[in-house]
Short mmCIF file of C-alpha atoms in Angstrom, two decimals:
data_model
loop_
_atom_site.label_atom_id
_atom_site.label_comp_id
_atom_site.label_asym_id
_atom_site.label_seq_id
_atom_site.Cartn_x
_atom_site.Cartn_y
_atom_site.Cartn_z
CA MET A 1 0.00 0.00 0.00
CA GLU A 2 2.78 2.43 0.92
CA GLN A 3 4.65 1.57 -2.30
CA ALA A 4 1.56 2.32 -4.41
CA GLU A 5 1.07 5.69 -2.73
CA ALA A 6 4.76 6.56 -3.15
CA SER A 7 4.52 5.93 -6.90
CA ARG A 8 1.90 8.70 -7.10
CA ASP A 9 4.09 11.30 -5.33
CA PRO A 10 4.36 14.44 -7.47
CA MET A 11 8.13 14.28 -8.02
CA PRO A 12 9.44 15.61 -11.34
CA ASP A 13 11.96 13.38 -13.09
CA TRP A 14 15.40 14.69 -14.08
CA GLN A 15 14.81 14.34 -17.83
CA SER A 16 11.82 16.70 -17.70
CA ILE A 17 13.86 19.26 -15.75
CA ARG A 18 16.71 18.86 -18.26
CA VAL A 19 14.31 19.56 -21.14
CA PHE A 20 12.89 22.60 -19.33
CA LEU A 21 16.37 24.06 -18.78
CA ALA A 22 17.39 23.42 -22.39
CA LEU A 23 14.22 25.09 -23.62
CA GLN A 24 14.76 28.14 -21.42
CA ARG A 25 18.38 28.49 -22.62
CA SER A 26 17.63 27.83 -26.29
CA GLY A 27 14.60 30.09 -26.49
CA SER A 28 12.51 27.85 -28.76
CA PHE A 29 11.20 24.29 -28.97
CA ARG A 30 13.03 23.62 -32.22
CA SER A 31 16.40 24.81 -30.91
CA ALA A 32 15.98 22.82 -27.69
CA ALA A 33 15.04 19.70 -29.64
CA THR A 34 18.14 20.02 -31.80
CA LYS A 35 20.38 20.52 -28.77
CA LEU A 36 18.89 17.55 -26.92
CA GLY A 37 18.68 15.22 -29.93
CA LEU A 38 14.90 14.85 -29.50
CA SER A 39 11.89 15.56 -31.69
CA VAL A 40 9.96 18.79 -31.17
CA ASN A 41 6.92 16.74 -30.13
CA SER A 42 8.97 14.93 -27.48
CA VAL A 43 10.07 18.28 -26.03
CA ARG A 44 6.47 19.51 -26.01
CA ARG A 45 5.26 16.37 -24.23
CA ARG A 46 7.94 16.72 -21.54
CA ILE A 47 6.96 20.33 -20.90
CA ASP A 48 3.23 19.48 -20.89
CA ASP A 49 3.87 16.71 -18.33
CA LEU A 50 5.96 19.04 -16.16
CA GLU A 51 3.31 21.76 -16.27
CA ALA A 52 0.64 19.21 -15.33
CA LEU A 53 2.76 18.09 -12.38
CA ILE A 54 3.46 21.67 -11.22
CA GLY A 55 -0.16 22.64 -11.78
CA ALA A 56 0.59 25.86 -13.66
CA PRO A 57 1.87 26.98 -17.07
CA LEU A 58 5.63 27.47 -17.04
CA LEU A 59 5.96 29.36 -20.31
CA THR A 60 4.08 31.12 -23.07
CA ARG A 61 4.66 30.63 -26.77
CA HIS A 62 5.36 33.55 -29.13
CA VAL A 63 6.33 33.91 -32.78
CA ASP A 64 9.89 34.76 -31.72
CA GLY A 65 10.21 31.93 -29.20
CA ILE A 66 9.13 31.19 -25.61
CA ARG A 67 8.96 33.30 -22.47
CA LEU A 68 8.79 32.00 -18.91
CA THR A 69 5.78 32.74 -16.76
CA ALA A 70 6.14 33.79 -13.12
CA GLU A 71 5.81 30.11 -12.21
CA GLY A 72 8.48 29.23 -14.73
CA HIS A 73 10.89 31.74 -13.23
CA ALA A 74 10.06 30.44 -9.76
CA ILE A 75 11.20 26.88 -10.53
CA LEU A 76 14.15 27.94 -12.74
CA GLU A 77 16.54 28.40 -9.81
CA ALA A 78 15.53 25.09 -8.24
CA ALA A 79 15.96 23.37 -11.60
CA GLY A 80 19.47 24.82 -11.87
CA ARG A 81 20.37 23.40 -8.45
CA MET A 82 19.01 20.02 -9.51
CA GLU A 83 21.21 20.16 -12.63
CA ALA A 84 24.28 21.07 -10.56
CA ALA A 85 23.59 18.14 -8.25
CA ALA A 86 23.27 15.78 -11.22
CA PHE A 87 26.60 16.96 -12.64
CA SER A 88 28.21 16.57 -9.23
CA LEU A 89 26.95 12.99 -9.10
CA VAL A 90 28.57 12.27 -12.47
CA ARG A 91 31.88 13.81 -11.38
CA THR A 92 31.88 11.78 -8.16
CA GLY A 93 31.58 8.58 -10.18
CA GLU A 94 34.35 9.68 -12.53
CA GLY A 95 36.66 10.20 -9.56
CA ALA A 96 36.82 6.45 -8.92
CA PRO A 97 40.08 4.52 -9.47
CA PHE A 98 38.97 3.30 -12.92
CA ALA A 99 38.91 6.90 -14.12
CA GLU A 100 42.42 6.45 -15.56
CA THR A 101 40.65 4.84 -18.49
CA GLY A 102 37.83 6.20 -20.62
CA GLU A 103 37.34 9.42 -22.52
CA VAL A 104 38.42 13.01 -21.92
CA ARG A 105 36.88 15.85 -23.92
CA ILE A 106 38.98 18.87 -24.83
CA ALA A 107 37.32 21.94 -26.37
CA VAL A 108 39.67 24.33 -28.17
CA THR A 109 39.59 26.98 -30.87
CA GLU A 110 39.92 25.58 -34.36
CA GLY A 111 43.35 27.04 -35.09
CA LEU A 112 45.01 26.05 -31.83
CA GLY A 113 43.41 22.62 -32.00
CA ALA A 114 44.36 21.80 -35.57
CA PHE A 115 47.83 23.33 -35.71
CA TRP A 116 49.10 23.13 -32.15
CA LEU A 117 47.39 20.51 -29.98
CA ALA A 118 46.54 17.82 -32.53
CA PRO A 119 50.19 17.22 -33.55
CA ARG A 120 51.11 16.91 -29.86
CA LEU A 121 48.38 14.43 -29.00
CA VAL A 122 50.58 11.55 -30.14
CA GLU A 123 53.00 11.98 -27.24
CA PHE A 124 50.10 12.37 -24.79
CA GLN A 125 48.38 9.22 -26.04
CA ARG A 126 51.60 7.22 -25.83
CA ALA A 127 51.88 8.21 -22.17
CA ASN A 128 48.17 7.43 -21.58
CA PRO A 129 47.32 4.51 -23.88
CA ARG A 130 44.02 3.68 -22.17
CA LEU A 131 42.52 7.13 -22.73
CA THR A 132 40.35 8.22 -25.63
CA VAL A 133 40.75 11.91 -26.45
CA ASP A 134 37.77 13.73 -27.91
CA LEU A 135 39.31 16.91 -29.37
CA ARG A 136 36.54 19.35 -30.28
CA CYS A 137 37.84 22.21 -32.41
CA ALA A 138 35.37 25.06 -32.84
CA MET A 139 35.35 28.83 -32.76
CA GLU A 140 32.50 28.96 -30.23
CA SER A 141 33.30 28.36 -26.54
CA ALA A 142 32.12 25.10 -24.98
CA ASP A 143 30.05 25.20 -21.80
CA VAL A 144 32.34 23.37 -19.38
CA LEU A 145 29.98 23.99 -16.48
CA ARG A 146 27.31 21.87 -18.20
CA LEU A 147 29.78 19.15 -19.21
CA GLU A 148 29.99 19.98 -22.92
CA ALA A 149 33.71 19.42 -22.35
CA ASP A 150 35.92 18.32 -19.46
CA VAL A 151 38.44 21.07 -20.09
CA ALA A 152 38.58 23.97 -22.53
CA ILE A 153 41.19 26.22 -24.12
CA GLN A 154 39.61 29.49 -25.20
CA LEU A 155 40.42 33.08 -26.08
CA THR A 156 37.52 34.72 -24.26
CA ARG A 157 37.77 34.76 -20.48
CA PRO A 158 35.00 32.72 -18.80
CA THR A 159 32.90 34.61 -16.27
CA SER A 160 31.35 31.83 -14.16
CA PRO A 161 32.58 31.87 -10.53
CA ASP A 162 32.06 28.09 -10.40
CA LEU A 163 34.88 27.38 -12.87
CA ARG A 164 38.63 27.18 -12.38
CA ILE A 165 40.18 29.70 -14.80
CA VAL A 166 43.92 29.83 -15.51
CA LYS A 167 45.72 32.11 -17.93
CA ILE A 168 48.27 29.87 -19.68
CA GLY A 169 49.65 32.20 -22.33
CA ARG A 170 49.15 35.02 -24.77
CA ILE A 171 49.01 35.19 -28.56
CA HIS A 172 50.66 38.18 -30.25
CA MET A 173 49.52 39.05 -33.76
CA VAL A 174 50.82 41.23 -36.56
CA PRO A 175 49.70 41.72 -40.18
CA TYR A 176 51.10 39.15 -42.61
CA ALA A 177 51.15 38.73 -46.37
CA ALA A 178 52.37 36.03 -48.72
CA ARG A 179 55.59 36.56 -50.65
CA SER A 180 53.53 36.11 -53.81
CA TYR A 181 51.29 38.97 -52.69
CA GLU A 182 54.34 41.14 -52.03
CA GLU A 183 55.67 40.42 -55.51
CA THR A 184 52.32 41.34 -57.10
CA TYR A 185 51.11 44.30 -55.03
CA GLY A 186 54.04 45.32 -52.83
CA LEU A 187 53.58 45.92 -49.10
CA PRO A 188 52.08 48.94 -47.32
CA ALA A 189 54.61 51.12 -45.51
CA ARG A 190 52.06 52.75 -43.20
CA PRO A 191 48.41 52.21 -42.16
CA GLU A 192 47.09 54.81 -44.63
CA ASP A 193 48.42 52.69 -47.50
CA LEU A 194 45.96 49.88 -46.70
CA GLU A 195 43.29 51.70 -48.72
CA ARG A 196 45.12 50.47 -51.83
CA HIS A 197 45.55 46.86 -50.71
CA ARG A 198 43.50 43.68 -50.32
CA ILE A 199 42.39 42.69 -46.81
CA VAL A 200 41.37 39.21 -45.58
CA VAL A 201 39.43 38.86 -42.32
CA GLN A 202 38.15 35.99 -40.23
CA ASP A 203 34.48 36.16 -39.32
CA GLY A 204 33.92 33.84 -36.37
CA GLY A 205 33.75 33.50 -32.61
CA GLN A 206 36.77 34.18 -30.38
CA THR A 207 38.56 36.22 -33.05
CA VAL A 208 39.90 39.75 -32.97
CA ALA A 209 37.32 42.10 -34.45
CA LEU A 210 38.64 44.44 -37.12
CA GLU A 211 37.21 47.46 -35.32
CA ASP A 212 39.13 46.54 -32.15
CA TYR A 213 42.36 46.27 -34.08
CA VAL A 214 41.68 49.56 -35.89
CA ARG A 215 41.28 51.39 -32.58
CA SER A 216 44.76 50.24 -31.53
CA VAL A 217 46.51 51.53 -34.68
CA PRO A 218 46.86 55.32 -35.20
CA GLY A 219 46.26 56.37 -38.78
CA PHE A 220 44.29 53.26 -39.74
CA PRO A 221 41.90 54.15 -42.64
CA ALA A 222 38.21 54.50 -41.87
CA LYS A 223 37.48 51.97 -44.61
CA VAL A 224 39.68 49.25 -46.08
CA PRO A 225 38.96 46.99 -49.08
CA ILE A 226 37.92 43.65 -47.54
CA THR A 227 38.19 41.14 -50.37
CA LEU A 228 37.63 37.89 -48.47
CA LYS A 229 35.92 36.72 -45.28
CA VAL A 230 36.65 33.27 -43.85
CA ASN A 231 35.00 31.59 -40.85
CA VAL A 232 37.73 29.20 -39.65
CA SER A 233 41.40 29.73 -38.87
CA SER A 234 42.89 27.05 -41.12
CA ALA A 235 41.20 28.36 -44.27
CA TYR A 236 42.03 31.91 -43.21
CA TYR A 237 45.73 31.11 -42.87
CA TRP A 238 45.96 29.38 -46.22
CA ALA A 239 44.03 32.15 -47.97
CA ILE A 240 46.66 34.63 -46.77
CA ALA A 241 49.48 32.20 -47.52
CA LYS A 242 48.30 31.82 -51.13
CA GLY A 243 48.20 35.59 -51.72
CA ALA A 244 44.53 36.48 -51.20
CA GLY A 245 45.45 39.53 -49.13
CA ILE A 246 46.87 40.90 -45.89
CA GLY A 247 45.57 39.49 -42.61
CA LEU A 248 46.34 39.36 -38.90
CA LEU A 249 48.28 36.23 -37.84
CA PRO A 250 50.33 35.17 -34.80
CA THR A 251 54.00 36.11 -34.69
CA TYR A 252 54.98 32.49 -35.38
CA ALA A 253 52.87 32.22 -38.57
CA SER A 254 55.92 32.00 -40.83
CA ALA A 255 56.97 28.80 -39.02
CA ILE A 256 53.77 26.96 -39.98
CA GLY A 257 55.15 26.22 -43.42
CA ALA A 258 53.94 28.76 -45.97
CA GLN A 259 55.95 31.63 -47.41
CA VAL A 260 54.44 34.51 -45.45
CA VAL A 261 56.15 37.66 -44.19
CA PRO A 262 55.20 40.08 -41.40
CA VAL A 263 54.22 43.60 -42.47
CA ASP A 264 55.84 46.14 -40.15
CA ASN A 265 54.52 49.58 -39.16
CA LEU A 266 50.88 48.45 -39.12
CA GLY A 267 50.54 47.84 -35.39
CA ARG A 268 50.03 44.62 -33.46
CA PHE A 269 47.44 43.00 -31.18
CA SER A 270 47.56 40.54 -28.27
CA ILE A 271 44.99 38.25 -26.71
CA ASP A 272 45.19 35.93 -23.67
CA ILE A 273 44.73 32.15 -23.72
CA TRP A 274 42.54 30.69 -20.97
CA LEU A 275 42.39 27.17 -19.57
CA THR A 276 39.07 26.44 -17.87
CA TYR A 277 37.58 23.44 -16.08
CA HIS A 278 35.34 22.61 -13.14
CA PRO A 279 37.27 22.33 -9.83
CA ASP A 280 35.78 18.88 -9.19
CA ALA A 281 37.11 17.64 -12.53
CA GLU A 282 40.70 18.05 -11.34
CA ARG A 283 40.14 15.14 -8.96
CA ILE A 284 39.51 12.82 -11.93
CA THR A 285 42.82 11.22 -12.85
CA ARG A 286 42.40 11.35 -16.63
CA VAL A 287 41.26 14.98 -16.55
CA ARG A 288 44.08 16.02 -14.23
CA ARG A 289 46.63 14.41 -16.56
CA THR A 290 45.07 16.24 -19.49
CA ILE A 291 45.21 19.56 -17.65
CA ASP A 292 48.90 19.03 -16.84
CA TRP A 293 49.62 18.20 -20.48
CA LEU A 294 47.74 21.25 -21.74
CA ARG A 295 49.61 23.57 -19.41
CA ALA A 296 52.92 22.11 -20.56
CA SER A 297 51.85 22.55 -24.19
CA PHE A 298 51.59 26.30 -23.65
CA ASP A 299 54.68 26.68 -21.48
CA PRO A 300 56.03 30.16 -22.35
CA LYS A 301 59.56 29.18 -21.30
CA ARG A 302 59.70 26.52 -23.98
CA TYR A 303 57.43 28.27 -26.49
CA PRO A 304 58.37 31.97 -26.34
CA TRP A 305 55.56 33.13 -28.65
CA PHE A 306 53.14 32.43 -25.76
CA ARG A 307 54.94 34.85 -23.40
CA ASP A 308 53.31 38.05 -22.21
CA GLU A 309 56.00 40.18 -23.83
CA PHE A 310 55.97 40.73 -27.59
CA ILE A 311 58.77 39.12 -29.61
CA HIS A 312 59.08 40.15 -33.25
CA PRO A 313 58.79 37.24 -35.72
CA ARG A 314 62.37 37.74 -36.92
CA ASP A 315 63.63 37.28 -33.34
CA LEU A 316 61.71 34.08 -32.55
CA PRO A 317 64.29 31.61 -33.96
CA GLY A 318 66.88 32.97 -31.54
CA ALA A 319 64.45 32.77 -28.60
CA VAL A 320 63.78 29.04 -29.04
CA LYS A 321 66.16 26.68 -27.30
CA GLY A 322 66.87 23.11 -28.32
CA GLU A 323 64.58 22.71 -31.36
CA ALA A 324 64.26 24.37 -34.74
CA LEU A 325 61.39 26.83 -34.95
CA PRO A 326 59.62 25.11 -37.89
CA GLU A 327 59.39 21.95 -35.77
CA LEU A 328 57.46 23.84 -33.10
CA PHE A 329 54.95 25.76 -35.23
CA ALA A 330 51.68 26.59 -33.51
CA GLY A 331 48.08 27.38 -34.20
CA PHE A 332 46.77 30.82 -34.78
CA ILE A 333 43.81 33.14 -34.44
CA ALA A 334 42.81 35.80 -36.87
CA MET A 335 41.09 39.09 -37.51
CA ALA A 336 37.30 39.28 -37.70
CA PRO A 337 35.21 42.13 -39.13
#
């Protein structure tokens, strides 16, 4: 008798709360369904069941998405605590001795992932043969707090007080052009000359906006001829390297392999590199090993282009000890409009 009565207790299940939170964050049923990997009808049914259990409508539907009712806002905070508790439960399980095996997810910008971390994963995997590395390269930041990744390398500083945030380096950028471009168009001697040149920009998340760079360079023209926009760092680099135009690249860009040259007298820009993870994740053996490896991969003593101080590209070969600069080429970020 007691068991039958307990089964009728009005307790919401975690999946319904998860759908509610995804819907509130996404702003629409379709977006939430895509994020959760469910059908729109499944999302609607979960919300209908939750509203029936609560006994009040939690949201209203509009042509531009959904809006929470007063009741919806009232349970939002409690739902967030329930989510945090669920994530904590997962992390507790991952902290067990068998956590040296399994998968670790690293989120990183596309350029740093493809041209810096991916080539170094071989040595990490040899030292940790029972781990599977899920390297997610994207220009948008992953939500580490909600377990979209175990650890992230990003160029925008996270703001959540619940995350561990460590500055592990800095990228310094200057304008670059291909030698083929120089032979065809010459190089600008001052910012004003850019009006007569071809400019390539990267249009994507975590990139340096053109207007931010312009503000840092006295004499930069009000308008420049943008001839190409690219969304990812690898295509952006190769577009510049093949002579499409002048673009902003890291000081070590010439070591990546293409014949590119820095353009002096056009200013420079710097941006910090952030390592972020949940404090509880550090107790998981495989995640802690990954964090240690990532920090070593951006060690400014070994890789001087990640130091806080600016080093001109022509001086980098002399600043590297023990290995030839082309053998240590790194990823890059670029200029966005």
